[in-house]
Amino acid sequence: MRKNGSRLISIGQYRGTDLFVFALILAVAEILAMLAVQWFPSAALYTFSFMIPITLTVMMRWGWPAVFYAMGSGVVYCLLNLSSATGINFACYIIGNAFIALMLLPTYLIGKDRIRSRWWASALYALGGWVCVYLGRSLVWVVGYAISPVAGAQIWSGFAAFALGDFLSAIMAVLVICILRRLDGMFEDQISYLKRVEKQRKDKIRIDQFGENLGEIDEETFDILNKDSDLF
């Protein structure tokens, strides 16, 4: 459809395009993070990933589909490390990453706008995402170890390994989310964002038609203008 020379798309098309773009961003980010780790000293114990801030951004924008981004990131990570990946690694990074779904609860109980509008709430939201993933991976490790013990490891080894090796991801998550929340419409529910933009567009049209003092006209007078004017 076209209106005034501009192409209109449905919410479904916008949503699909948006989710596809973020999926590409996540895939590229995971590959670049993997290459960056290869430049670190061979004895380095730490890694980092942009999975958490990207997943939480998608969660803020569209809700539950973000969980598939976390699980997909786990698949990509294991495939990039296929030579050393084991069954328990796949389980930890796929099932464990899915624990980020717990961060849907604050969006329902607290509200997306409250999380987005305060920098400290956004920072805690990002940190909470990291904690959920950390606990998820560690608990899956415990279950995997109980089923098939790993030589040279203990049942609690996952808690120490994931905390030490991925702490940079927690810092990255907080920094990225705090930056994204300052970009208009980026870290925001997209249905609410589109409604806000549409309202601003309509308000601008009304101001252009009636002048900047439109806000001074009381509601009753404005209703009369709407009723009697051929413009409406």
Short mmCIF file of N, CA and C in Angstrom, two decimals, residues 16-165:
data_model
loop_
_atom_site.label_atom_id
_atom_site.label_comp_id
_atom_site.label_asym_id
_atom_site.label_seq_id
_atom_site.Cartn_x
_atom_site.Cartn_y
_atom_site.Cartn_z
N GLY A 16 8.79 -8.78 11.71
CA GLY A 16 9.64 -9.79 11.09
C GLY A 16 10.96 -9.23 10.63
N THR A 17 10.92 -8.05 10.02
CA THR A 17 12.16 -7.40 9.56
C THR A 17 13.06 -7.05 10.74
N ASP A 18 12.45 -6.53 11.79
CA ASP A 18 13.21 -6.13 12.97
C ASP A 18 13.88 -7.34 13.62
N LEU A 19 13.14 -8.43 13.77
CA LEU A 19 13.70 -9.64 14.37
C LEU A 19 14.82 -10.22 13.50
N PHE A 20 14.65 -10.16 12.19
CA PHE A 20 15.68 -10.67 11.27
C PHE A 20 16.96 -9.85 11.39
N VAL A 21 16.82 -8.54 11.45
CA VAL A 21 18.00 -7.67 11.56
C VAL A 21 18.75 -7.94 12.85
N PHE A 22 18.03 -8.10 13.95
CA PHE A 22 18.70 -8.37 15.23
C PHE A 22 19.33 -9.75 15.24
N ALA A 23 18.75 -10.71 14.51
CA ALA A 23 19.36 -12.03 14.41
C ALA A 23 20.70 -11.93 13.68
N LEU A 24 20.75 -11.14 12.63
CA LEU A 24 22.01 -10.93 11.91
C LEU A 24 23.04 -10.24 12.79
N ILE A 25 22.58 -9.23 13.53
CA ILE A 25 23.49 -8.52 14.44
C ILE A 25 24.07 -9.48 15.47
N LEU A 26 23.23 -10.35 16.02
CA LEU A 26 23.70 -11.30 17.02
C LEU A 26 24.71 -12.27 16.43
N ALA A 27 24.43 -12.79 15.23
CA ALA A 27 25.35 -13.73 14.59
C ALA A 27 26.70 -13.09 14.33
N VAL A 28 26.69 -11.88 13.79
CA VAL A 28 27.95 -11.17 13.51
C VAL A 28 28.69 -10.88 14.81
N ALA A 29 27.96 -10.46 15.85
CA ALA A 29 28.58 -10.14 17.13
C ALA A 29 29.24 -11.36 17.75
N GLU A 30 28.60 -12.52 17.64
CA GLU A 30 29.17 -13.75 18.20
C GLU A 30 30.44 -14.16 17.46
N ILE A 31 30.42 -14.00 16.15
CA ILE A 31 31.62 -14.35 15.35
C ILE A 31 32.77 -13.41 15.68
N LEU A 32 32.48 -12.11 15.77
CA LEU A 32 33.52 -11.14 16.09
C LEU A 32 34.07 -11.36 17.50
N ALA A 33 33.18 -11.71 18.44
CA ALA A 33 33.63 -11.97 19.80
C ALA A 33 34.54 -13.19 19.83
N MET A 34 34.22 -14.19 19.03
CA MET A 34 35.05 -15.39 18.95
C MET A 34 36.44 -15.06 18.38
N LEU A 35 36.47 -14.24 17.34
CA LEU A 35 37.75 -13.84 16.75
C LEU A 35 38.57 -13.01 17.75
N ALA A 36 37.88 -12.17 18.53
CA ALA A 36 38.58 -11.35 19.51
C ALA A 36 39.25 -12.21 20.57
N VAL A 37 38.55 -13.27 20.99
CA VAL A 37 39.12 -14.17 22.00
C VAL A 37 40.40 -14.82 21.49
N GLN A 38 40.45 -15.12 20.20
CA GLN A 38 41.63 -15.75 19.62
C GLN A 38 42.85 -14.83 19.66
N TRP A 39 42.59 -13.53 19.76
CA TRP A 39 43.71 -12.59 19.84
C TRP A 39 44.24 -12.46 21.27
N PHE A 40 43.46 -12.95 22.27
CA PHE A 40 43.89 -12.88 23.65
C PHE A 40 45.02 -13.88 23.88
N PRO A 41 45.75 -13.72 24.97
CA PRO A 41 46.78 -14.71 25.32
C PRO A 41 46.17 -16.10 25.43
N SER A 42 46.91 -17.11 25.03
CA SER A 42 46.38 -18.47 25.01
C SER A 42 45.97 -18.97 26.39
N ALA A 43 46.56 -18.39 27.43
CA ALA A 43 46.24 -18.84 28.79
C ALA A 43 45.06 -18.09 29.41
N ALA A 44 44.46 -17.17 28.64
CA ALA A 44 43.37 -16.36 29.19
C ALA A 44 42.18 -17.25 29.52
N LEU A 45 41.55 -16.97 30.65
CA LEU A 45 40.41 -17.76 31.12
C LEU A 45 39.08 -17.09 30.83
N TYR A 46 39.12 -15.87 30.28
CA TYR A 46 37.89 -15.10 30.13
C TYR A 46 37.44 -15.03 28.68
N THR A 47 36.15 -14.88 28.50
CA THR A 47 35.54 -14.66 27.21
C THR A 47 34.49 -13.57 27.38
N PHE A 48 33.95 -13.10 26.29
CA PHE A 48 32.85 -12.15 26.39
C PHE A 48 31.91 -12.35 25.22
N SER A 49 30.67 -11.92 25.42
CA SER A 49 29.64 -12.09 24.41
C SER A 49 28.66 -10.95 24.51
N PHE A 50 28.08 -10.57 23.35
CA PHE A 50 27.05 -9.54 23.32
C PHE A 50 25.65 -10.16 23.31
N MET A 51 25.59 -11.46 23.58
CA MET A 51 24.31 -12.15 23.53
C MET A 51 23.30 -11.55 24.50
N ILE A 52 23.72 -11.26 25.72
CA ILE A 52 22.79 -10.79 26.74
C ILE A 52 22.17 -9.43 26.39
N PRO A 53 22.97 -8.39 26.07
CA PRO A 53 22.33 -7.12 25.73
C PRO A 53 21.48 -7.18 24.48
N ILE A 54 21.90 -7.96 23.47
CA ILE A 54 21.10 -8.08 22.25
C ILE A 54 19.79 -8.80 22.55
N THR A 55 19.87 -9.90 23.31
CA THR A 55 18.66 -10.65 23.65
C THR A 55 17.70 -9.82 24.50
N LEU A 56 18.24 -9.09 25.48
CA LEU A 56 17.38 -8.26 26.33
C LEU A 56 16.77 -7.10 25.55
N THR A 57 17.48 -6.59 24.56
CA THR A 57 16.93 -5.53 23.72
C THR A 57 15.76 -6.07 22.90
N VAL A 58 15.93 -7.25 22.32
CA VAL A 58 14.83 -7.88 21.59
C VAL A 58 13.67 -8.18 22.53
N MET A 59 13.98 -8.60 23.75
CA MET A 59 12.94 -8.89 24.74
C MET A 59 12.17 -7.63 25.08
N MET A 60 12.87 -6.51 25.20
CA MET A 60 12.19 -5.25 25.50
C MET A 60 11.33 -4.82 24.31
N ARG A 61 11.79 -5.10 23.11
CA ARG A 61 11.08 -4.68 21.90
C ARG A 61 9.89 -5.59 21.58
N TRP A 62 10.08 -6.92 21.72
CA TRP A 62 9.06 -7.85 21.24
C TRP A 62 8.67 -8.94 22.22
N GLY A 63 9.35 -9.05 23.36
CA GLY A 63 8.95 -10.03 24.35
C GLY A 63 9.57 -11.41 24.17
N TRP A 64 8.76 -12.47 24.26
CA TRP A 64 9.24 -13.85 24.36
C TRP A 64 10.09 -14.34 23.18
N PRO A 65 9.95 -13.85 21.94
CA PRO A 65 10.83 -14.37 20.87
C PRO A 65 12.31 -14.20 21.17
N ALA A 66 12.64 -13.31 22.10
CA ALA A 66 14.05 -13.09 22.45
C ALA A 66 14.71 -14.35 22.99
N VAL A 67 13.93 -15.24 23.59
CA VAL A 67 14.49 -16.47 24.16
C VAL A 67 15.19 -17.30 23.08
N PHE A 68 14.65 -17.30 21.88
CA PHE A 68 15.25 -18.06 20.79
C PHE A 68 16.60 -17.46 20.37
N TYR A 69 16.79 -16.17 20.60
CA TYR A 69 18.07 -15.54 20.30
C TYR A 69 19.14 -16.06 21.26
N ALA A 70 18.77 -16.19 22.53
CA ALA A 70 19.72 -16.71 23.51
C ALA A 70 20.10 -18.14 23.19
N MET A 71 19.12 -18.96 22.84
CA MET A 71 19.40 -20.35 22.51
C MET A 71 20.19 -20.46 21.21
N GLY A 72 19.84 -19.63 20.23
CA GLY A 72 20.58 -19.62 18.97
C GLY A 72 22.02 -19.20 19.16
N SER A 73 22.24 -18.25 20.08
CA SER A 73 23.61 -17.84 20.39
C SER A 73 24.41 -19.00 20.94
N GLY A 74 23.77 -19.83 21.77
CA GLY A 74 24.44 -21.01 22.31
C GLY A 74 24.83 -21.99 21.22
N VAL A 75 23.95 -22.16 20.24
CA VAL A 75 24.25 -23.04 19.11
C VAL A 75 25.44 -22.51 18.33
N VAL A 76 25.43 -21.21 18.03
CA VAL A 76 26.53 -20.59 17.28
C VAL A 76 27.85 -20.73 18.03
N TYR A 77 27.80 -20.48 19.35
CA TYR A 77 29.02 -20.57 20.15
C TYR A 77 29.60 -21.97 20.10
N CYS A 78 28.76 -22.97 20.27
CA CYS A 78 29.24 -24.36 20.26
C CYS A 78 29.76 -24.76 18.89
N LEU A 79 29.12 -24.30 17.83
CA LEU A 79 29.58 -24.61 16.48
C LEU A 79 30.92 -23.95 16.18
N LEU A 80 31.11 -22.75 16.70
CA LEU A 80 32.39 -22.06 16.50
C LEU A 80 33.51 -22.73 17.30
N ASN A 81 33.14 -23.48 18.32
CA ASN A 81 34.12 -24.20 19.15
C ASN A 81 33.90 -25.71 19.03
N LEU A 82 33.51 -26.14 17.85
CA LEU A 82 33.11 -27.53 17.65
C LEU A 82 34.20 -28.54 18.00
N SER A 83 35.45 -28.14 17.80
CA SER A 83 36.54 -29.08 18.05
C SER A 83 36.66 -29.46 19.52
N SER A 84 36.23 -28.56 20.41
CA SER A 84 36.34 -28.83 21.84
C SER A 84 34.98 -28.97 22.53
N ALA A 85 33.90 -28.77 21.77
CA ALA A 85 32.56 -28.83 22.37
C ALA A 85 32.14 -30.27 22.63
N THR A 86 31.50 -30.47 23.77
CA THR A 86 30.97 -31.78 24.13
C THR A 86 29.45 -31.68 24.27
N GLY A 87 28.83 -32.79 24.53
CA GLY A 87 27.38 -32.78 24.71
C GLY A 87 26.95 -31.89 25.85
N ILE A 88 27.71 -31.90 26.93
CA ILE A 88 27.36 -31.07 28.08
C ILE A 88 27.55 -29.59 27.77
N ASN A 89 28.52 -29.27 26.89
CA ASN A 89 28.70 -27.89 26.46
C ASN A 89 27.49 -27.39 25.69
N PHE A 90 27.01 -28.22 24.76
CA PHE A 90 25.82 -27.84 23.99
C PHE A 90 24.63 -27.62 24.93
N ALA A 91 24.47 -28.51 25.90
CA ALA A 91 23.35 -28.38 26.84
C ALA A 91 23.47 -27.11 27.67
N CYS A 92 24.68 -26.83 28.16
CA CYS A 92 24.89 -25.65 29.00
C CYS A 92 24.60 -24.36 28.26
N TYR A 93 25.07 -24.27 27.02
CA TYR A 93 24.96 -23.02 26.28
C TYR A 93 23.64 -22.85 25.55
N ILE A 94 22.91 -23.92 25.36
CA ILE A 94 21.61 -23.80 24.71
C ILE A 94 20.50 -23.76 25.76
N ILE A 95 20.43 -24.79 26.60
CA ILE A 95 19.39 -24.82 27.63
C ILE A 95 19.68 -23.77 28.70
N GLY A 96 20.95 -23.65 29.09
CA GLY A 96 21.31 -22.66 30.10
C GLY A 96 20.99 -21.24 29.66
N ASN A 97 21.29 -20.92 28.40
CA ASN A 97 20.98 -19.58 27.89
C ASN A 97 19.48 -19.28 27.93
N ALA A 98 18.67 -20.34 27.77
CA ALA A 98 17.22 -20.15 27.76
C ALA A 98 16.68 -19.64 29.10
N PHE A 99 17.48 -19.74 30.16
CA PHE A 99 17.05 -19.24 31.47
C PHE A 99 16.86 -17.72 31.46
N ILE A 100 17.34 -17.06 30.42
CA ILE A 100 17.14 -15.61 30.34
C ILE A 100 15.65 -15.28 30.19
N ALA A 101 14.86 -16.31 29.88
CA ALA A 101 13.40 -16.12 29.80
C ALA A 101 12.83 -15.62 31.13
N LEU A 102 13.54 -15.86 32.22
CA LEU A 102 13.07 -15.37 33.53
C LEU A 102 13.00 -13.85 33.58
N MET A 103 13.75 -13.18 32.68
CA MET A 103 13.73 -11.72 32.67
C MET A 103 12.46 -11.17 32.03
N LEU A 104 11.60 -12.06 31.53
CA LEU A 104 10.28 -11.62 31.08
C LEU A 104 9.42 -11.19 32.27
N LEU A 105 9.68 -11.80 33.43
CA LEU A 105 8.87 -11.50 34.62
C LEU A 105 8.93 -10.02 35.02
N PRO A 106 10.14 -9.41 35.09
CA PRO A 106 10.16 -7.98 35.43
C PRO A 106 9.42 -7.11 34.42
N THR A 107 9.43 -7.50 33.14
CA THR A 107 8.73 -6.67 32.14
C THR A 107 7.23 -6.69 32.38
N TYR A 108 6.71 -7.80 32.94
CA TYR A 108 5.28 -7.88 33.25
C TYR A 108 4.95 -7.29 34.62
N LEU A 109 5.80 -7.57 35.60
CA LEU A 109 5.52 -7.15 36.98
C LEU A 109 5.87 -5.68 37.22
N ILE A 110 6.99 -5.24 36.68
CA ILE A 110 7.44 -3.86 36.87
C ILE A 110 6.99 -2.97 35.73
N GLY A 111 7.08 -3.50 34.51
CA GLY A 111 6.70 -2.72 33.33
C GLY A 111 7.92 -2.30 32.54
N LYS A 112 7.82 -2.40 31.23
CA LYS A 112 8.96 -2.05 30.37
C LYS A 112 9.32 -0.58 30.48
N ASP A 113 8.32 0.29 30.58
CA ASP A 113 8.60 1.72 30.63
C ASP A 113 9.38 2.10 31.88
N ARG A 114 9.05 1.48 33.02
CA ARG A 114 9.77 1.79 34.26
C ARG A 114 11.21 1.30 34.18
N ILE A 115 11.42 0.15 33.57
CA ILE A 115 12.79 -0.36 33.42
C ILE A 115 13.58 0.53 32.50
N ARG A 116 12.97 0.95 31.42
CA ARG A 116 13.68 1.75 30.41
C ARG A 116 13.94 3.18 30.88
N SER A 117 13.03 3.74 31.66
CA SER A 117 13.10 5.16 31.99
C SER A 117 14.16 5.50 33.04
N ARG A 118 14.64 4.52 33.78
CA ARG A 118 15.64 4.76 34.82
C ARG A 118 16.92 4.00 34.50
N TRP A 119 18.05 4.70 34.50
CA TRP A 119 19.29 4.07 34.08
C TRP A 119 19.67 2.92 35.01
N TRP A 120 19.42 3.11 36.32
CA TRP A 120 19.80 2.06 37.26
C TRP A 120 18.90 0.83 37.11
N ALA A 121 17.62 1.06 36.74
CA ALA A 121 16.73 -0.07 36.51
C ALA A 121 17.16 -0.84 35.26
N SER A 122 17.58 -0.11 34.24
CA SER A 122 18.08 -0.75 33.02
C SER A 122 19.36 -1.52 33.31
N ALA A 123 20.24 -0.94 34.13
CA ALA A 123 21.49 -1.62 34.49
C ALA A 123 21.21 -2.89 35.28
N LEU A 124 20.28 -2.81 36.23
CA LEU A 124 19.91 -4.00 37.01
C LEU A 124 19.25 -5.05 36.13
N TYR A 125 18.49 -4.61 35.16
CA TYR A 125 17.85 -5.53 34.22
C TYR A 125 18.91 -6.29 33.42
N ALA A 126 19.93 -5.57 32.96
CA ALA A 126 21.03 -6.21 32.22
C ALA A 126 21.79 -7.18 33.11
N LEU A 127 22.09 -6.75 34.33
CA LEU A 127 22.80 -7.62 35.27
C LEU A 127 21.96 -8.85 35.62
N GLY A 128 20.66 -8.64 35.75
CA GLY A 128 19.76 -9.77 36.04
C GLY A 128 19.76 -10.79 34.91
N GLY A 129 19.85 -10.30 33.67
CA GLY A 129 19.93 -11.21 32.54
C GLY A 129 21.17 -12.07 32.60
N TRP A 130 22.30 -11.46 32.97
CA TRP A 130 23.55 -12.21 33.09
C TRP A 130 23.45 -13.26 34.20
N VAL A 131 22.86 -12.87 35.33
CA VAL A 131 22.72 -13.81 36.45
C VAL A 131 21.86 -15.00 36.05
N CYS A 132 20.77 -14.75 35.33
CA CYS A 132 19.90 -15.85 34.90
C CYS A 132 20.64 -16.83 34.00
N VAL A 133 21.41 -16.29 33.06
CA VAL A 133 22.17 -17.15 32.15
C VAL A 133 23.26 -17.91 32.91
N TYR A 134 23.94 -17.21 33.82
CA TYR A 134 24.99 -17.85 34.61
C TYR A 134 24.43 -19.01 35.44
N LEU A 135 23.32 -18.76 36.14
CA LEU A 135 22.72 -19.82 36.95
C LEU A 135 22.20 -20.95 36.06
N GLY A 136 21.63 -20.60 34.91
CA GLY A 136 21.13 -21.61 34.01
C GLY A 136 22.23 -22.54 33.52
N ARG A 137 23.32 -21.97 33.07
CA ARG A 137 24.44 -22.79 32.60
C ARG A 137 25.01 -23.64 33.73
N SER A 138 25.15 -23.04 34.90
CA SER A 138 25.73 -23.76 36.03
C SER A 138 24.85 -24.92 36.47
N LEU A 139 23.53 -24.69 36.52
CA LEU A 139 22.61 -25.75 36.94
C LEU A 139 22.56 -26.87 35.90
N VAL A 140 22.61 -26.51 34.63
CA VAL A 140 22.64 -27.55 33.59
C VAL A 140 23.92 -28.37 33.71
N TRP A 141 25.03 -27.69 34.04
CA TRP A 141 26.29 -28.41 34.25
C TRP A 141 26.15 -29.43 35.37
N VAL A 142 25.51 -29.02 36.47
CA VAL A 142 25.32 -29.92 37.61
C VAL A 142 24.53 -31.16 37.18
N VAL A 143 23.46 -30.95 36.43
CA VAL A 143 22.64 -32.07 35.97
C VAL A 143 23.45 -32.95 35.03
N GLY A 144 24.18 -32.32 34.10
CA GLY A 144 24.99 -33.08 33.16
C GLY A 144 26.08 -33.87 33.85
N TYR A 145 26.71 -33.27 34.87
CA TYR A 145 27.77 -33.96 35.60
C TYR A 145 27.20 -35.14 36.39
N ALA A 146 25.99 -34.94 36.94
CA ALA A 146 25.37 -36.04 37.70
C ALA A 146 25.05 -37.22 36.80
N ILE A 147 24.69 -36.93 35.55
CA ILE A 147 24.38 -38.00 34.60
C ILE A 147 25.65 -38.66 34.08
N SER A 148 26.63 -37.81 33.73
CA SER A 148 27.88 -38.32 33.16
C SER A 148 29.05 -37.51 33.70
N PRO A 149 29.67 -37.92 34.80
CA PRO A 149 30.77 -37.16 35.40
C PRO A 149 31.90 -36.89 34.40
N VAL A 150 32.48 -35.71 34.53
CA VAL A 150 33.58 -35.29 33.66
C VAL A 150 34.89 -35.48 34.40
N ALA A 151 35.82 -36.15 33.75
CA ALA A 151 37.11 -36.41 34.39
C ALA A 151 37.82 -35.10 34.72
N GLY A 152 38.36 -35.04 35.94
CA GLY A 152 39.12 -33.86 36.36
C GLY A 152 38.27 -32.70 36.81
N ALA A 153 36.95 -32.86 36.88
CA ALA A 153 36.06 -31.77 37.28
C ALA A 153 35.22 -32.21 38.48
N GLN A 154 34.65 -31.21 39.14
CA GLN A 154 33.77 -31.47 40.28
C GLN A 154 32.36 -31.01 39.92
N ILE A 155 31.38 -31.43 40.70
CA ILE A 155 30.01 -31.09 40.40
C ILE A 155 29.76 -29.58 40.50
N TRP A 156 30.58 -28.88 41.30
CA TRP A 156 30.43 -27.44 41.45
C TRP A 156 31.32 -26.66 40.48
N SER A 157 32.07 -27.34 39.64
CA SER A 157 33.02 -26.66 38.76
C SER A 157 32.36 -25.66 37.82
N GLY A 158 31.14 -25.95 37.39
CA GLY A 158 30.45 -25.05 36.47
C GLY A 158 30.22 -23.68 37.06
N PHE A 159 29.88 -23.63 38.36
CA PHE A 159 29.63 -22.34 39.00
C PHE A 159 30.87 -21.45 38.97
N ALA A 160 32.02 -22.04 39.24
CA ALA A 160 33.27 -21.27 39.23
C ALA A 160 33.70 -20.92 37.82
N ALA A 161 33.61 -21.89 36.90
CA ALA A 161 34.09 -21.67 35.54
C ALA A 161 33.28 -20.61 34.81
N PHE A 162 31.96 -20.67 34.90
CA PHE A 162 31.13 -19.71 34.18
C PHE A 162 31.24 -18.31 34.79
N ALA A 163 31.39 -18.22 36.11
CA ALA A 163 31.53 -16.91 36.75
C ALA A 163 32.85 -16.27 36.36
N LEU A 164 33.93 -17.03 36.37
CA LEU A 164 35.25 -16.50 36.06
C LEU A 164 35.41 -16.22 34.58
N GLY A 165 34.95 -17.16 33.75
CA GLY A 165 35.20 -17.02 32.33
C GLY A 165 34.31 -16.03 31.61
#
